[in-house]
mmCIF file of C-alpha atoms and ligand atoms in Angstrom:
data_model
loop_
_atom_site.group_PDB
_atom_site.id
_atom_site.type_symbol
_atom_site.label_atom_id
_atom_site.label_comp_id
_atom_site.label_asym_id
_atom_site.label_seq_id
_atom_site.Cartn_x
_atom_site.Cartn_y
_atom_site.Cartn_z
ATOM 1 C CA MET N 1 0.000 0.000 0.000
ATOM 2 C CA ARG N 2 1.511 3.325 -1.033
ATOM 3 C CA SER N 3 1.463 6.371 1.206
ATOM 4 C CA ILE N 4 0.436 9.851 0.065
ATOM 5 C CA ASP N 5 4.078 10.823 0.532
ATOM 6 C CA ASP N 6 4.850 8.634 -2.480
ATOM 7 C CA LEU N 7 2.577 10.671 -4.742
ATOM 8 C CA ASP N 8 3.680 13.719 -6.664
ATOM 9 C CA VAL N 9 0.654 15.913 -6.044
ATOM 10 C CA PHE N 10 1.711 19.500 -6.758
ATOM 11 C CA GLY N 11 -0.784 21.146 -9.111
ATOM 12 C CA ARG N 12 -2.573 17.864 -9.633
ATOM 13 C CA THR N 13 -6.168 17.042 -8.786
ATOM 14 C CA VAL N 14 -6.488 14.396 -6.097
ATOM 15 C CA LEU N 15 -9.777 12.635 -5.441
ATOM 16 C CA VAL N 16 -9.940 11.726 -1.741
ATOM 17 C CA ARG N 17 -12.531 9.216 -0.526
ATOM 18 C CA ALA N 18 -13.163 10.275 3.050
ATOM 19 C CA ASP N 19 -15.546 8.969 5.680
ATOM 20 C CA LEU N 20 -17.567 12.004 6.716
ATOM 21 C CA ASN N 21 -20.566 9.999 7.877
ATOM 22 C CA VAL N 22 -21.131 12.012 11.040
ATOM 23 C CA PRO N 23 -24.148 11.697 13.310
ATOM 24 C CA MET N 24 -26.688 14.490 12.777
ATOM 25 C CA ALA N 25 -29.374 15.678 15.182
ATOM 26 C CA ASP N 26 -31.931 18.255 13.990
ATOM 27 C CA GLY N 27 -29.743 19.267 11.051
ATOM 28 C CA GLU N 28 -26.699 19.834 13.289
ATOM 29 C CA ILE N 29 -23.537 17.735 13.380
ATOM 30 C CA SER N 30 -23.648 16.158 16.827
ATOM 31 C CA ASP N 31 -20.110 14.731 16.721
ATOM 32 C CA ASP N 32 -17.430 15.840 14.249
ATOM 33 C CA GLY N 33 -14.874 13.133 15.085
ATOM 34 C CA ARG N 34 -14.839 11.688 11.596
ATOM 35 C CA ILE N 35 -14.352 15.111 10.017
ATOM 36 C CA ARG N 36 -11.387 15.731 12.327
ATOM 37 C CA ALA N 37 -9.990 12.311 11.457
ATOM 38 C CA CYS N 38 -9.544 13.204 7.784
ATOM 39 C CA LEU N 39 -7.796 16.526 8.415
ATOM 40 C CA PRO N 40 -4.218 15.131 8.460
ATOM 41 C CA THR N 41 -4.600 13.759 4.944
ATOM 42 C CA LEU N 42 -6.285 16.868 3.600
ATOM 43 C CA THR N 43 -3.699 19.239 5.020
ATOM 44 C CA ALA N 44 -0.800 17.029 3.923
ATOM 45 C CA LEU N 45 -2.150 17.207 0.380
ATOM 46 C CA THR N 46 -3.033 20.896 0.268
ATOM 47 C CA ASP N 47 0.266 21.872 1.920
ATOM 48 C CA ARG N 48 1.961 20.246 -1.036
ATOM 49 C CA GLY N 49 -0.138 22.175 -3.554
ATOM 50 C CA ALA N 50 -2.660 19.495 -4.493
ATOM 51 C CA ARG N 51 -6.132 20.418 -5.717
ATOM 52 C CA VAL N 52 -8.286 18.260 -3.498
ATOM 53 C CA VAL N 53 -11.708 16.898 -4.412
ATOM 54 C CA VAL N 54 -13.352 15.053 -1.533
ATOM 55 C CA VAL N 55 -15.998 12.405 -2.128
ATOM 56 C CA ALA N 56 -17.987 10.997 0.804
ATOM 57 C CA HIS N 57 -21.387 9.792 1.937
ATOM 58 C CA LEU N 58 -23.804 10.619 4.719
ATOM 59 C CA GLY N 59 -26.382 8.142 6.006
ATOM 60 C CA ARG N 60 -28.257 5.717 3.810
ATOM 61 C CA PRO N 61 -30.222 7.719 1.202
ATOM 62 C CA LYS N 62 -30.602 4.555 -0.928
ATOM 63 C CA GLY N 63 -29.685 6.129 -4.247
ATOM 64 C CA GLN N 64 -32.106 9.053 -4.001
ATOM 65 C CA VAL N 65 -31.556 12.709 -3.262
ATOM 66 C CA ALA N 66 -32.480 13.286 0.381
ATOM 67 C CA PRO N 67 -31.966 16.959 1.322
ATOM 68 C CA GLU N 68 -31.580 16.159 5.030
ATOM 69 C CA LEU N 69 -28.560 13.996 4.123
ATOM 70 C CA SER N 70 -26.767 16.724 2.179
ATOM 71 C CA LEU N 71 -23.065 17.114 2.930
ATOM 72 C CA ALA N 72 -23.366 20.925 2.792
ATOM 73 C CA PRO N 73 -23.201 21.292 6.617
ATOM 74 C CA VAL N 74 -20.147 19.028 6.615
ATOM 75 C CA ALA N 75 -18.407 21.326 4.099
ATOM 76 C CA ALA N 76 -19.064 24.230 6.462
ATOM 77 C CA ARG N 77 -17.639 22.378 9.470
ATOM 78 C CA LEU N 78 -14.651 21.175 7.458
ATOM 79 C CA SER N 79 -13.947 24.752 6.507
ATOM 80 C CA GLU N 80 -14.116 25.879 10.159
ATOM 81 C CA LEU N 81 -11.751 23.123 11.270
ATOM 82 C CA LEU N 82 -9.258 23.762 8.476
ATOM 83 C CA GLU N 83 -9.578 27.524 8.856
ATOM 84 C CA ARG N 84 -9.748 27.934 5.117
ATOM 85 C CA PRO N 85 -12.529 27.947 2.523
ATOM 86 C CA VAL N 86 -13.959 24.628 1.372
ATOM 87 C CA GLN N 87 -15.994 24.734 -1.835
ATOM 88 C CA PHE N 88 -19.102 22.596 -2.061
ATOM 89 C CA SER N 89 -20.599 21.096 -5.217
ATOM 90 C CA SER N 90 -24.258 20.165 -4.980
ATOM 91 C CA GLU N 91 -23.643 18.009 -8.023
ATOM 92 C CA LEU N 92 -21.579 14.838 -7.851
ATOM 93 C CA THR N 93 -20.103 14.461 -11.318
ATOM 94 C CA GLY N 94 -22.161 16.566 -13.761
ATOM 95 C CA MET N 95 -21.155 19.688 -15.684
ATOM 96 C CA ARG N 96 -21.352 21.945 -12.646
ATOM 97 C CA ALA N 97 -19.176 19.589 -10.626
ATOM 98 C CA GLN N 98 -16.668 19.507 -13.470
ATOM 99 C CA SER N 99 -16.459 23.260 -13.657
ATOM 100 C CA ALA N 100 -16.121 23.534 -9.868
ATOM 101 C CA VAL N 101 -13.145 21.165 -10.087
ATOM 102 C CA ALA N 102 -11.681 23.126 -13.000
ATOM 103 C CA GLU N 103 -11.859 26.322 -10.946
ATOM 104 C CA LEU N 104 -9.858 24.872 -8.035
ATOM 105 C CA GLY N 105 -6.471 26.460 -7.468
ATOM 106 C CA ASP N 106 -3.411 24.700 -6.037
ATOM 107 C CA GLY N 107 -3.996 23.888 -2.367
ATOM 108 C CA GLU N 108 -7.775 24.358 -2.570
ATOM 109 C CA ILE N 109 -10.496 21.919 -1.510
ATOM 110 C CA LEU N 110 -13.880 20.992 -2.952
ATOM 111 C CA LEU N 111 -16.377 18.635 -1.329
ATOM 112 C CA LEU N 112 -18.805 16.810 -3.615
ATOM 113 C CA GLU N 113 -22.418 16.119 -2.592
ATOM 114 C CA ASN N 114 -23.336 12.807 -0.918
ATOM 115 C CA VAL N 115 -22.145 10.063 -3.268
ATOM 116 C CA ARG N 116 -24.956 7.775 -2.111
ATOM 117 C CA PHE N 117 -27.536 10.075 -3.719
ATOM 118 C CA ASP N 118 -26.397 8.203 -6.848
ATOM 119 C CA SER N 119 -27.726 4.641 -6.869
ATOM 120 C CA ARG N 120 -24.710 3.415 -8.836
ATOM 121 C CA GLU N 121 -22.430 3.964 -5.822
ATOM 122 C CA THR N 122 -23.712 0.931 -3.935
ATOM 123 C CA SER N 123 -25.025 -1.034 -6.925
ATOM 124 C CA LYS N 124 -24.444 -4.791 -6.879
ATOM 125 C CA ASP N 125 -23.891 -4.560 -10.628
ATOM 126 C CA PRO N 126 -20.196 -3.885 -11.325
ATOM 127 C CA ALA N 127 -21.042 -2.287 -14.665
ATOM 128 C CA GLN N 128 -23.200 0.324 -12.954
ATOM 129 C CA ARG N 129 -20.523 1.047 -10.388
ATOM 130 C CA ARG N 130 -17.941 1.300 -13.105
ATOM 131 C CA LEU N 131 -19.992 3.988 -14.884
ATOM 132 C CA LEU N 132 -19.986 6.164 -11.783
ATOM 133 C CA ALA N 133 -16.336 5.366 -11.106
ATOM 134 C CA ASN N 134 -15.436 6.547 -14.618
ATOM 135 C CA GLU N 135 -17.216 9.844 -13.990
ATOM 136 C CA LEU N 136 -15.451 10.296 -10.656
ATOM 137 C CA ALA N 137 -12.078 9.340 -12.118
ATOM 138 C CA SER N 138 -12.502 11.867 -14.915
ATOM 139 C CA LEU N 139 -12.513 14.622 -12.273
ATOM 140 C CA ALA N 140 -9.004 13.839 -10.999
ATOM 141 C CA ASP N 141 -5.449 12.685 -11.713
ATOM 142 C CA LEU N 142 -4.868 10.668 -8.544
ATOM 143 C CA TYR N 143 -6.924 8.780 -5.953
ATOM 144 C CA VAL N 144 -6.398 8.660 -2.200
ATOM 145 C CA SER N 145 -8.339 6.214 -0.063
ATOM 146 C CA ASP N 146 -8.899 7.676 3.385
ATOM 147 C CA GLY N 147 -12.389 6.512 4.352
ATOM 148 C CA PHE N 148 -11.468 3.698 6.702
ATOM 149 C CA GLY N 149 -15.138 3.283 7.649
ATOM 150 C CA VAL N 150 -15.962 2.161 4.083
ATOM 151 C CA VAL N 151 -12.941 0.089 3.021
ATOM 152 C CA HIS N 152 -14.927 -3.105 3.631
ATOM 153 C CA ARG N 153 -17.438 -2.045 0.990
ATOM 154 C CA GLU N 154 -17.314 -2.849 -2.700
ATOM 155 C CA GLN N 155 -18.549 0.537 -3.884
ATOM 156 C CA ALA N 156 -17.849 2.817 -6.840
ATOM 157 C CA SER N 157 -16.024 5.515 -4.860
ATOM 158 C CA VAL N 158 -14.111 2.948 -2.791
ATOM 159 C CA THR N 159 -13.009 0.058 -4.991
ATOM 160 C CA ASP N 160 -13.935 0.823 -8.602
ATOM 161 C CA VAL N 161 -12.417 4.275 -8.890
ATOM 162 C CA ALA N 162 -9.223 3.090 -7.195
ATOM 163 C CA GLN N 163 -8.642 0.814 -10.153
ATOM 164 C CA LEU N 164 -8.855 3.697 -12.593
ATOM 165 C CA LEU N 165 -6.294 6.106 -11.112
ATOM 166 C CA PRO N 166 -2.833 5.890 -9.550
ATOM 167 C CA ASN N 167 -3.640 5.567 -5.850
ATOM 168 C CA ALA N 168 -2.386 5.655 -2.280
ATOM 169 C CA ALA N 169 -3.687 5.203 1.251
ATOM 170 C CA GLY N 170 -4.330 8.376 3.208
ATOM 171 C CA ARG N 171 -2.971 8.950 6.718
ATOM 172 C CA LEU N 172 -6.105 7.625 8.423
ATOM 173 C CA VAL N 173 -6.357 4.421 6.401
ATOM 174 C CA ALA N 174 -2.630 3.818 6.901
ATOM 175 C CA SER N 175 -2.722 4.265 10.687
ATOM 176 C CA GLU N 176 -5.940 2.319 11.206
ATOM 177 C CA SER N 177 -4.618 -0.560 9.089
ATOM 178 C CA GLN N 178 -1.496 -0.690 11.210
ATOM 179 C CA VAL N 179 -3.452 -1.068 14.471
ATOM 180 C CA PHE N 180 -5.743 -3.764 13.108
ATOM 181 C CA ASP N 181 -2.834 -5.649 11.561
ATOM 182 C CA ARG N 182 -1.338 -5.817 15.029
ATOM 183 C CA LEU N 183 -4.616 -7.179 16.441
ATOM 184 C CA ILE N 184 -4.644 -9.915 13.832
ATOM 185 C CA THR N 185 -1.041 -10.945 13.871
ATOM 186 C CA ASP N 186 -0.045 -10.595 17.485
ATOM 187 C CA PRO N 187 -2.880 -10.105 19.985
ATOM 188 C CA LYS N 188 -1.785 -10.485 23.606
ATOM 189 C CA ARG N 189 -4.087 -12.899 25.434
ATOM 190 C CA PRO N 190 -6.571 -13.074 27.017
ATOM 191 C CA TYR N 191 -8.308 -11.280 24.157
ATOM 192 C CA GLY N 192 -11.827 -9.983 24.813
ATOM 193 C CA VAL N 193 -14.329 -8.410 22.446
ATOM 194 C CA VAL N 194 -17.254 -6.325 23.656
ATOM 195 C CA LEU N 195 -20.084 -5.995 21.152
ATOM 196 C CA GLY N 196 -23.174 -3.821 21.256
ATOM 197 C CA GLY N 197 -25.012 -1.300 19.139
ATOM 198 C CA ALA N 198 -28.015 -1.508 16.906
ATOM 199 C CA LYS N 199 -26.839 -3.017 13.635
ATOM 200 C CA VAL N 200 -27.629 -6.507 14.836
ATOM 201 C CA SER N 201 -27.548 -8.476 11.602
ATOM 202 C CA ASP N 202 -24.392 -6.662 10.391
ATOM 203 C CA LYS N 203 -22.555 -7.667 13.507
ATOM 204 C CA LEU N 204 -23.985 -11.144 13.998
ATOM 205 C CA GLY N 205 -22.280 -12.127 10.780
ATOM 206 C CA VAL N 206 -18.850 -11.348 12.143
ATOM 207 C CA ILE N 207 -19.191 -13.071 15.480
ATOM 208 C CA GLY N 208 -18.928 -16.528 13.985
ATOM 209 C CA ASN N 209 -15.567 -15.631 12.489
ATOM 210 C CA LEU N 210 -14.313 -13.918 15.624
ATOM 211 C CA LEU N 211 -14.745 -17.140 17.575
ATOM 212 C CA SER N 212 -11.547 -18.558 16.156
ATOM 213 C CA ARG N 213 -9.566 -15.486 17.195
ATOM 214 C CA VAL N 214 -10.689 -14.347 20.634
ATOM 215 C CA ASP N 215 -11.042 -15.811 24.124
ATOM 216 C CA ARG N 216 -14.150 -14.035 25.322
ATOM 217 C CA ILE N 217 -17.096 -12.180 23.766
ATOM 218 C CA LEU N 218 -19.291 -9.877 25.840
ATOM 219 C CA VAL N 219 -22.598 -8.904 24.275
ATOM 220 C CA GLY N 220 -24.645 -5.842 25.231
ATOM 221 C CA GLY N 221 -26.588 -3.124 23.394
ATOM 222 C CA GLY N 222 -29.445 -3.774 21.013
ATOM 223 C CA MET N 223 -27.928 -7.020 19.782
ATOM 224 C CA CYS N 224 -28.024 -8.759 23.162
ATOM 225 C CA PHE N 225 -31.762 -9.361 22.870
ATOM 226 C CA THR N 226 -31.341 -11.679 19.913
ATOM 227 C CA PHE N 227 -28.827 -13.561 22.073
ATOM 228 C CA LEU N 228 -31.160 -13.626 25.072
ATOM 229 C CA ALA N 229 -33.942 -14.900 22.797
ATOM 230 C CA ALA N 230 -31.618 -17.609 21.463
ATOM 231 C CA ALA N 231 -30.924 -18.602 25.052
ATOM 232 C CA GLY N 232 -34.672 -19.076 25.465
ATOM 233 C CA HIS N 233 -35.549 -15.896 27.360
ATOM 234 C CA PRO N 234 -38.457 -13.543 26.643
ATOM 235 C CA VAL N 235 -37.334 -10.104 25.457
ATOM 236 C CA GLY N 236 -40.621 -8.156 25.555
ATOM 237 C CA ASP N 237 -40.624 -5.293 23.040
ATOM 238 C CA SER N 238 -36.821 -5.074 22.814
ATOM 239 C CA LEU N 239 -34.928 -4.861 19.524
ATOM 240 C CA LEU N 240 -34.998 -8.416 18.196
ATOM 241 C CA GLU N 241 -34.019 -9.949 14.874
ATOM 242 C CA ALA N 242 -36.189 -13.032 14.969
ATOM 243 C CA ASP N 243 -34.720 -14.420 11.734
ATOM 244 C CA GLN N 244 -31.249 -14.401 13.313
ATOM 245 C CA VAL N 245 -32.122 -16.370 16.440
ATOM 246 C CA GLU N 246 -31.164 -19.665 14.819
ATOM 247 C CA THR N 247 -27.817 -18.243 13.649
ATOM 248 C CA VAL N 248 -27.115 -17.050 17.167
ATOM 249 C CA ARG N 249 -27.927 -20.493 18.590
ATOM 250 C CA GLN N 250 -25.349 -21.904 16.206
ATOM 251 C CA VAL N 251 -22.829 -19.279 17.298
ATOM 252 C CA LEU N 252 -23.428 -20.136 20.950
ATOM 253 C CA ALA N 253 -22.921 -23.828 20.217
ATOM 254 C CA ASP N 254 -19.720 -23.144 18.239
ATOM 255 C CA ALA N 255 -18.429 -20.934 21.023
ATOM 256 C CA ALA N 256 -19.007 -23.698 23.567
ATOM 257 C CA ASP N 257 -17.143 -26.184 21.329
ATOM 258 C CA ARG N 258 -14.186 -23.862 20.978
ATOM 259 C CA GLY N 259 -14.059 -22.883 24.611
ATOM 260 C CA VAL N 260 -14.823 -19.236 23.851
ATOM 261 C CA GLU N 261 -16.815 -17.695 26.652
ATOM 262 C CA VAL N 262 -19.872 -15.683 25.537
ATOM 263 C CA VAL N 263 -20.982 -13.378 28.327
ATOM 264 C CA LEU N 264 -24.558 -12.083 28.183
ATOM 265 C CA PRO N 265 -26.160 -9.426 30.401
ATOM 266 C CA VAL N 266 -27.667 -10.562 33.678
ATOM 267 C CA ASP N 267 -29.810 -7.463 34.177
ATOM 268 C CA ILE N 268 -31.353 -4.941 31.811
ATOM 269 C CA VAL N 269 -32.756 -1.447 32.148
ATOM 270 C CA VAL N 270 -36.143 -1.566 30.437
ATOM 271 C CA ALA N 271 -38.460 1.271 29.394
ATOM 272 C CA ARG N 272 -42.114 1.572 28.443
ATOM 273 C CA GLU N 273 -41.280 3.473 25.285
ATOM 274 C CA PHE N 274 -38.288 4.538 23.215
ATOM 275 C CA SER N 275 -38.099 7.978 24.750
ATOM 276 C CA PRO N 276 -35.671 9.850 27.060
ATOM 277 C CA ASP N 277 -38.308 10.439 29.712
ATOM 278 C CA SER N 278 -40.036 7.098 29.602
ATOM 279 C CA GLU N 279 -40.855 5.246 32.786
ATOM 280 C CA TYR N 280 -38.062 2.691 33.356
ATOM 281 C CA ALA N 281 -36.975 -0.125 35.630
ATOM 282 C CA THR N 282 -34.133 -2.615 36.057
ATOM 283 C CA VAL N 283 -35.074 -6.273 35.635
ATOM 284 C CA ALA N 284 -33.341 -9.646 35.415
ATOM 285 C CA ALA N 285 -32.204 -10.349 31.847
ATOM 286 C CA ASP N 286 -34.197 -13.577 31.708
ATOM 287 C CA SER N 287 -37.524 -11.986 32.565
ATOM 288 C CA ILE N 288 -38.228 -8.956 30.385
ATOM 289 C CA GLU N 289 -41.991 -8.647 30.171
ATOM 290 C CA ALA N 290 -44.199 -7.688 27.234
ATOM 291 C CA GLY N 291 -44.804 -3.949 27.176
ATOM 292 C CA TRP N 292 -41.161 -3.201 28.113
ATOM 293 C CA MET N 293 -38.109 -2.729 25.903
ATOM 294 C CA GLY N 294 -34.466 -3.156 26.849
ATOM 295 C CA MET N 295 -32.586 0.163 26.679
ATOM 296 C CA ASP N 296 -29.328 -0.433 28.572
ATOM 297 C CA ILE N 297 -27.379 -3.058 30.483
ATOM 298 C CA GLY N 298 -27.990 -2.979 34.232
ATOM 299 C CA PRO N 299 -25.527 -2.400 37.105
ATOM 300 C CA ARG N 300 -24.911 -6.103 37.818
ATOM 301 C CA THR N 301 -24.018 -6.572 34.154
ATOM 302 C CA VAL N 302 -21.582 -3.655 34.324
ATOM 303 C CA GLU N 303 -19.912 -5.376 37.260
ATOM 304 C CA LEU N 304 -19.828 -8.702 35.458
ATOM 305 C CA PHE N 305 -18.404 -7.194 32.260
ATOM 306 C CA THR N 306 -15.771 -5.245 34.206
ATOM 307 C CA GLU N 307 -14.727 -8.430 35.956
ATOM 308 C CA LYS N 308 -14.558 -10.367 32.690
ATOM 309 C CA LEU N 309 -12.292 -7.711 31.189
ATOM 310 C CA ALA N 310 -10.045 -7.250 34.217
ATOM 311 C CA ASP N 311 -7.384 -9.776 33.160
ATOM 312 C CA ALA N 312 -7.644 -9.167 29.405
ATOM 313 C CA ARG N 313 -4.515 -7.894 27.692
ATOM 314 C CA THR N 314 -6.312 -7.041 24.481
ATOM 315 C CA VAL N 315 -9.824 -5.603 24.309
ATOM 316 C CA VAL N 316 -11.793 -4.493 21.288
ATOM 317 C CA TRP N 317 -15.074 -2.722 21.880
ATOM 318 C CA ASN N 318 -17.602 -2.104 19.133
ATOM 319 C CA GLY N 319 -21.088 -0.729 19.726
ATOM 320 C CA PRO N 320 -22.707 1.105 22.659
ATOM 321 C CA MET N 321 -24.164 -0.934 25.520
ATOM 322 C CA GLY N 322 -27.442 0.974 25.428
ATOM 323 C CA VAL N 323 -29.290 3.934 23.974
ATOM 324 C CA PHE N 324 -26.529 6.252 25.226
ATOM 325 C CA GLU N 325 -28.021 9.283 23.472
ATOM 326 C CA MET N 326 -30.676 9.338 26.217
ATOM 327 C CA PRO N 327 -29.094 10.155 29.601
ATOM 328 C CA ALA N 328 -31.222 7.672 31.552
ATOM 329 C CA PHE N 329 -29.957 4.857 29.330
ATOM 330 C CA SER N 330 -26.321 5.926 28.960
ATOM 331 C CA ILE N 331 -25.063 4.555 32.275
ATOM 332 C CA GLY N 332 -23.996 1.113 31.072
ATOM 333 C CA THR N 333 -22.094 2.492 28.080
ATOM 334 C CA ARG N 334 -20.370 5.095 30.231
ATOM 335 C CA ALA N 335 -19.394 2.549 32.872
ATOM 336 C CA VAL N 336 -17.873 0.156 30.333
ATOM 337 C CA ALA N 337 -16.091 3.072 28.635
ATOM 338 C CA GLU N 338 -14.626 4.164 31.984
ATOM 339 C CA ALA N 339 -13.621 0.630 32.924
ATOM 340 C CA LEU N 340 -11.730 0.210 29.648
ATOM 341 C CA ALA N 341 -10.104 3.621 29.927
ATOM 342 C CA ASP N 342 -8.649 2.550 33.259
ATOM 343 C CA THR N 343 -6.992 -0.659 32.062
ATOM 344 C CA THR N 344 -3.421 -1.077 30.884
ATOM 345 C CA SER N 345 -4.389 -3.564 28.172
ATOM 346 C CA PHE N 346 -4.280 -2.805 24.461
ATOM 347 C CA THR N 347 -7.741 -1.280 24.039
ATOM 348 C CA VAL N 348 -9.262 -0.471 20.682
ATOM 349 C CA ILE N 349 -12.629 1.213 20.297
ATOM 350 C CA GLY N 350 -14.362 0.718 16.953
ATOM 351 C CA GLY N 351 -17.628 2.072 15.624
ATOM 352 C CA GLY N 352 -18.797 5.571 14.860
ATOM 353 C CA ASP N 353 -21.359 5.666 17.643
ATOM 354 C CA SER N 354 -19.042 4.092 20.193
ATOM 355 C CA ALA N 355 -16.408 6.732 19.488
ATOM 356 C CA ALA N 356 -19.095 9.427 19.616
ATOM 357 C CA ALA N 357 -20.240 8.068 22.990
ATOM 358 C CA ILE N 358 -16.729 8.376 24.407
ATOM 359 C CA ARG N 359 -16.474 11.958 23.249
ATOM 360 C CA ALA N 360 -19.966 12.715 24.571
ATOM 361 C CA PHE N 361 -18.835 11.389 27.976
ATOM 362 C CA ASP N 362 -15.736 13.597 27.757
ATOM 363 C CA ILE N 363 -13.360 10.670 28.109
ATOM 364 C CA ALA N 364 -10.090 11.589 26.399
ATOM 365 C CA ASP N 365 -9.272 9.485 23.321
ATOM 366 C CA ASP N 366 -5.742 8.946 24.563
ATOM 367 C CA ARG N 367 -6.950 6.857 27.483
ATOM 368 C CA TYR N 368 -7.433 4.097 24.897
ATOM 369 C CA SER N 369 -4.756 2.600 22.699
ATOM 370 C CA HIS N 370 -6.736 3.485 19.579
ATOM 371 C CA VAL N 371 -10.142 4.932 18.762
ATOM 372 C CA SER N 372 -11.106 3.744 15.310
ATOM 373 C CA THR N 373 -13.382 5.562 12.885
ATOM 374 C CA GLY N 374 -14.493 2.282 11.354
ATOM 375 C CA GLY N 375 -17.281 0.098 12.705
ATOM 376 C CA GLY N 376 -18.046 -2.625 10.171
ATOM 377 C CA ALA N 377 -14.620 -2.208 8.583
ATOM 378 C CA SER N 378 -12.820 -2.744 11.874
ATOM 379 C CA LEU N 379 -14.861 -5.872 12.629
ATOM 380 C CA GLU N 380 -14.253 -7.375 9.210
ATOM 381 C CA PHE N 381 -10.561 -6.611 9.535
ATOM 382 C CA LEU N 382 -10.566 -8.459 12.883
ATOM 383 C CA GLU N 383 -12.201 -11.451 11.260
ATOM 384 C CA GLY N 384 -9.114 -11.713 9.101
ATOM 385 C CA LYS N 385 -10.924 -10.773 5.911
ATOM 386 C CA LEU N 386 -9.135 -9.070 3.067
ATOM 387 C CA LEU N 387 -10.980 -5.778 2.787
ATOM 388 C CA PRO N 388 -11.786 -4.923 -0.846
ATOM 389 C CA GLY N 389 -10.984 -1.228 -0.443
ATOM 390 C CA LEU N 390 -7.494 -2.100 0.817
ATOM 391 C CA ALA N 391 -6.851 -5.004 -1.534
ATOM 392 C CA VAL N 392 -7.426 -2.728 -4.478
ATOM 393 C CA LEU N 393 -4.745 -0.316 -3.263
ATOM 394 C CA GLU N 394 -2.092 -2.965 -3.035
ATOM 395 C CA ASP N 395 -2.542 -3.752 -6.719
ATOM 396 C CA HIS N 396 -0.770 -0.562 -7.692
HETATM 397 P P1 LIG H 401 -21.343 1.724 16.150
HETATM 398 O O1 LIG H 401 -21.609 2.929 15.279
HETATM 399 O O2 LIG H 401 -20.496 2.063 17.330
HETATM 400 O O3 LIG H 401 -20.847 0.563 15.352
HETATM 401 P P2 LIG H 401 -24.104 0.937 15.974
HETATM 402 O O4 LIG H 401 -24.314 1.901 14.859
HETATM 403 O O5 LIG H 401 -24.205 -0.501 15.684
HETATM 404 O O6 LIG H 401 -22.742 1.263 16.750
HETATM 405 O O7 LIG H 401 -25.181 1.202 17.105
HETATM 406 C C1 LIG H 401 -25.302 2.435 17.768
HETATM 407 C C2 LIG H 401 -26.724 2.652 18.188
HETATM 408 O O8 LIG H 401 -27.201 1.550 18.918
HETATM 409 C C3 LIG H 401 -26.888 3.856 19.070
HETATM 410 O O9 LIG H 401 -27.596 4.842 18.367
HETATM 411 C C4 LIG H 401 -27.704 3.319 20.261
HETATM 412 O O10 LIG H 401 -28.758 4.160 20.633
HETATM 413 C C5 LIG H 401 -28.234 2.021 19.710
HETATM 414 N N1 LIG H 401 -28.593 1.069 20.761
HETATM 415 C C6 LIG H 401 -27.806 0.580 21.734
HETATM 416 N N2 LIG H 401 -28.485 -0.219 22.569
HETATM 417 C C7 LIG H 401 -29.761 -0.241 22.106
HETATM 418 C C8 LIG H 401 -30.954 -0.871 22.546
HETATM 419 N N3 LIG H 401 -30.961 -1.635 23.644
HETATM 420 N N4 LIG H 401 -32.077 -0.681 21.842
HETATM 421 C C9 LIG H 401 -32.054 0.101 20.750
HETATM 422 N N5 LIG H 401 -30.966 0.729 20.276
HETATM 423 C C10 LIG H 401 -29.832 0.557 20.959
HETATM 424 MG MG1 LIG H 402 -23.266 3.448 13.996
#
């Protein structure tokens, strides 16, 4: 994988795939961690006189223009953070985008509108992706991959365009890859993984593969209810992926065969409704009643998880333990975050929302060994998969 230092960028147009998929609340950026994470690459390029065109996505607009998922507010924040103007093109690759690129001077930056407004970006059909990739490639001379959060995706702006231009890995992709390489090749044991969050089916897929690599898996967050259901417990109105229960049973059986300990919550904070001021209560994890939904892990679970991580020398955490955006249901996530911050083990936090939670709790990033910008990408890396967005870079 080449570094941006290997590219001769002066006066040339460099297309940078960044991950600017920041959480938004009421039209405001609620956490700008991912924008900050791409600054080193952008400044390294502009300092050397490159004309930088940034391509990125926000949310899941499913190939349609969705004004609330415009990257315009991100361009404004990027400009504030860089303390220099950032142009914005409301078109992705059309005539107006082309002329905006043509007007860029050396050291200037342009951000293109949300690439996922174009259905070809995430198309399963390589020919469709290739059409968009050709249009993107025609805007630039060089390609830099710096969206670590998307390198596990086979998408036009990630894999296809990389094959059309001389390319390199940006600073973020290079440093993230280094950390995850270390986790794959030389993890100190015991090695524990803490999983949570909402993207249940995304993450269930990876657990099976993690079993061969780790010693212990702790499950909290929205995904724990599919596990509790697989263990035969009622989950009331909690987040549940009924079609995954069988898969989880298989995972639990495999884990037992391999001697990997899967630790599930023993108590859960449940609420009447998905709302910050709902009535709530703490109940045993095996007796969540109908009419209640699980919102956070309970205090006994926090204790159990802390104990299970105490002797670990490597810990990876991906996904909040509860609905941390609502103060009443943030306690479990905060407690696990604090417990990990206090350890001397090699601790890696993955996942956009997990990293946002840490910042929301005001826990300094440097109390962990590494805070990753990639959720799915970091998990797939840990599974030992060759990530398509990285594989394509090594070809050059
Ligand atoms: P990450 O971005 O760190 O990979 P995810 O995107 O998978 O994490 O999940 C983050 C979301 O999961 C948060 O918005 C949080 O509110 C939600 N979540 C956590 N626990 C629950 C739960 N018990 N029920 C519903 N949503 C939950
Ligand atoms: Mg997320």
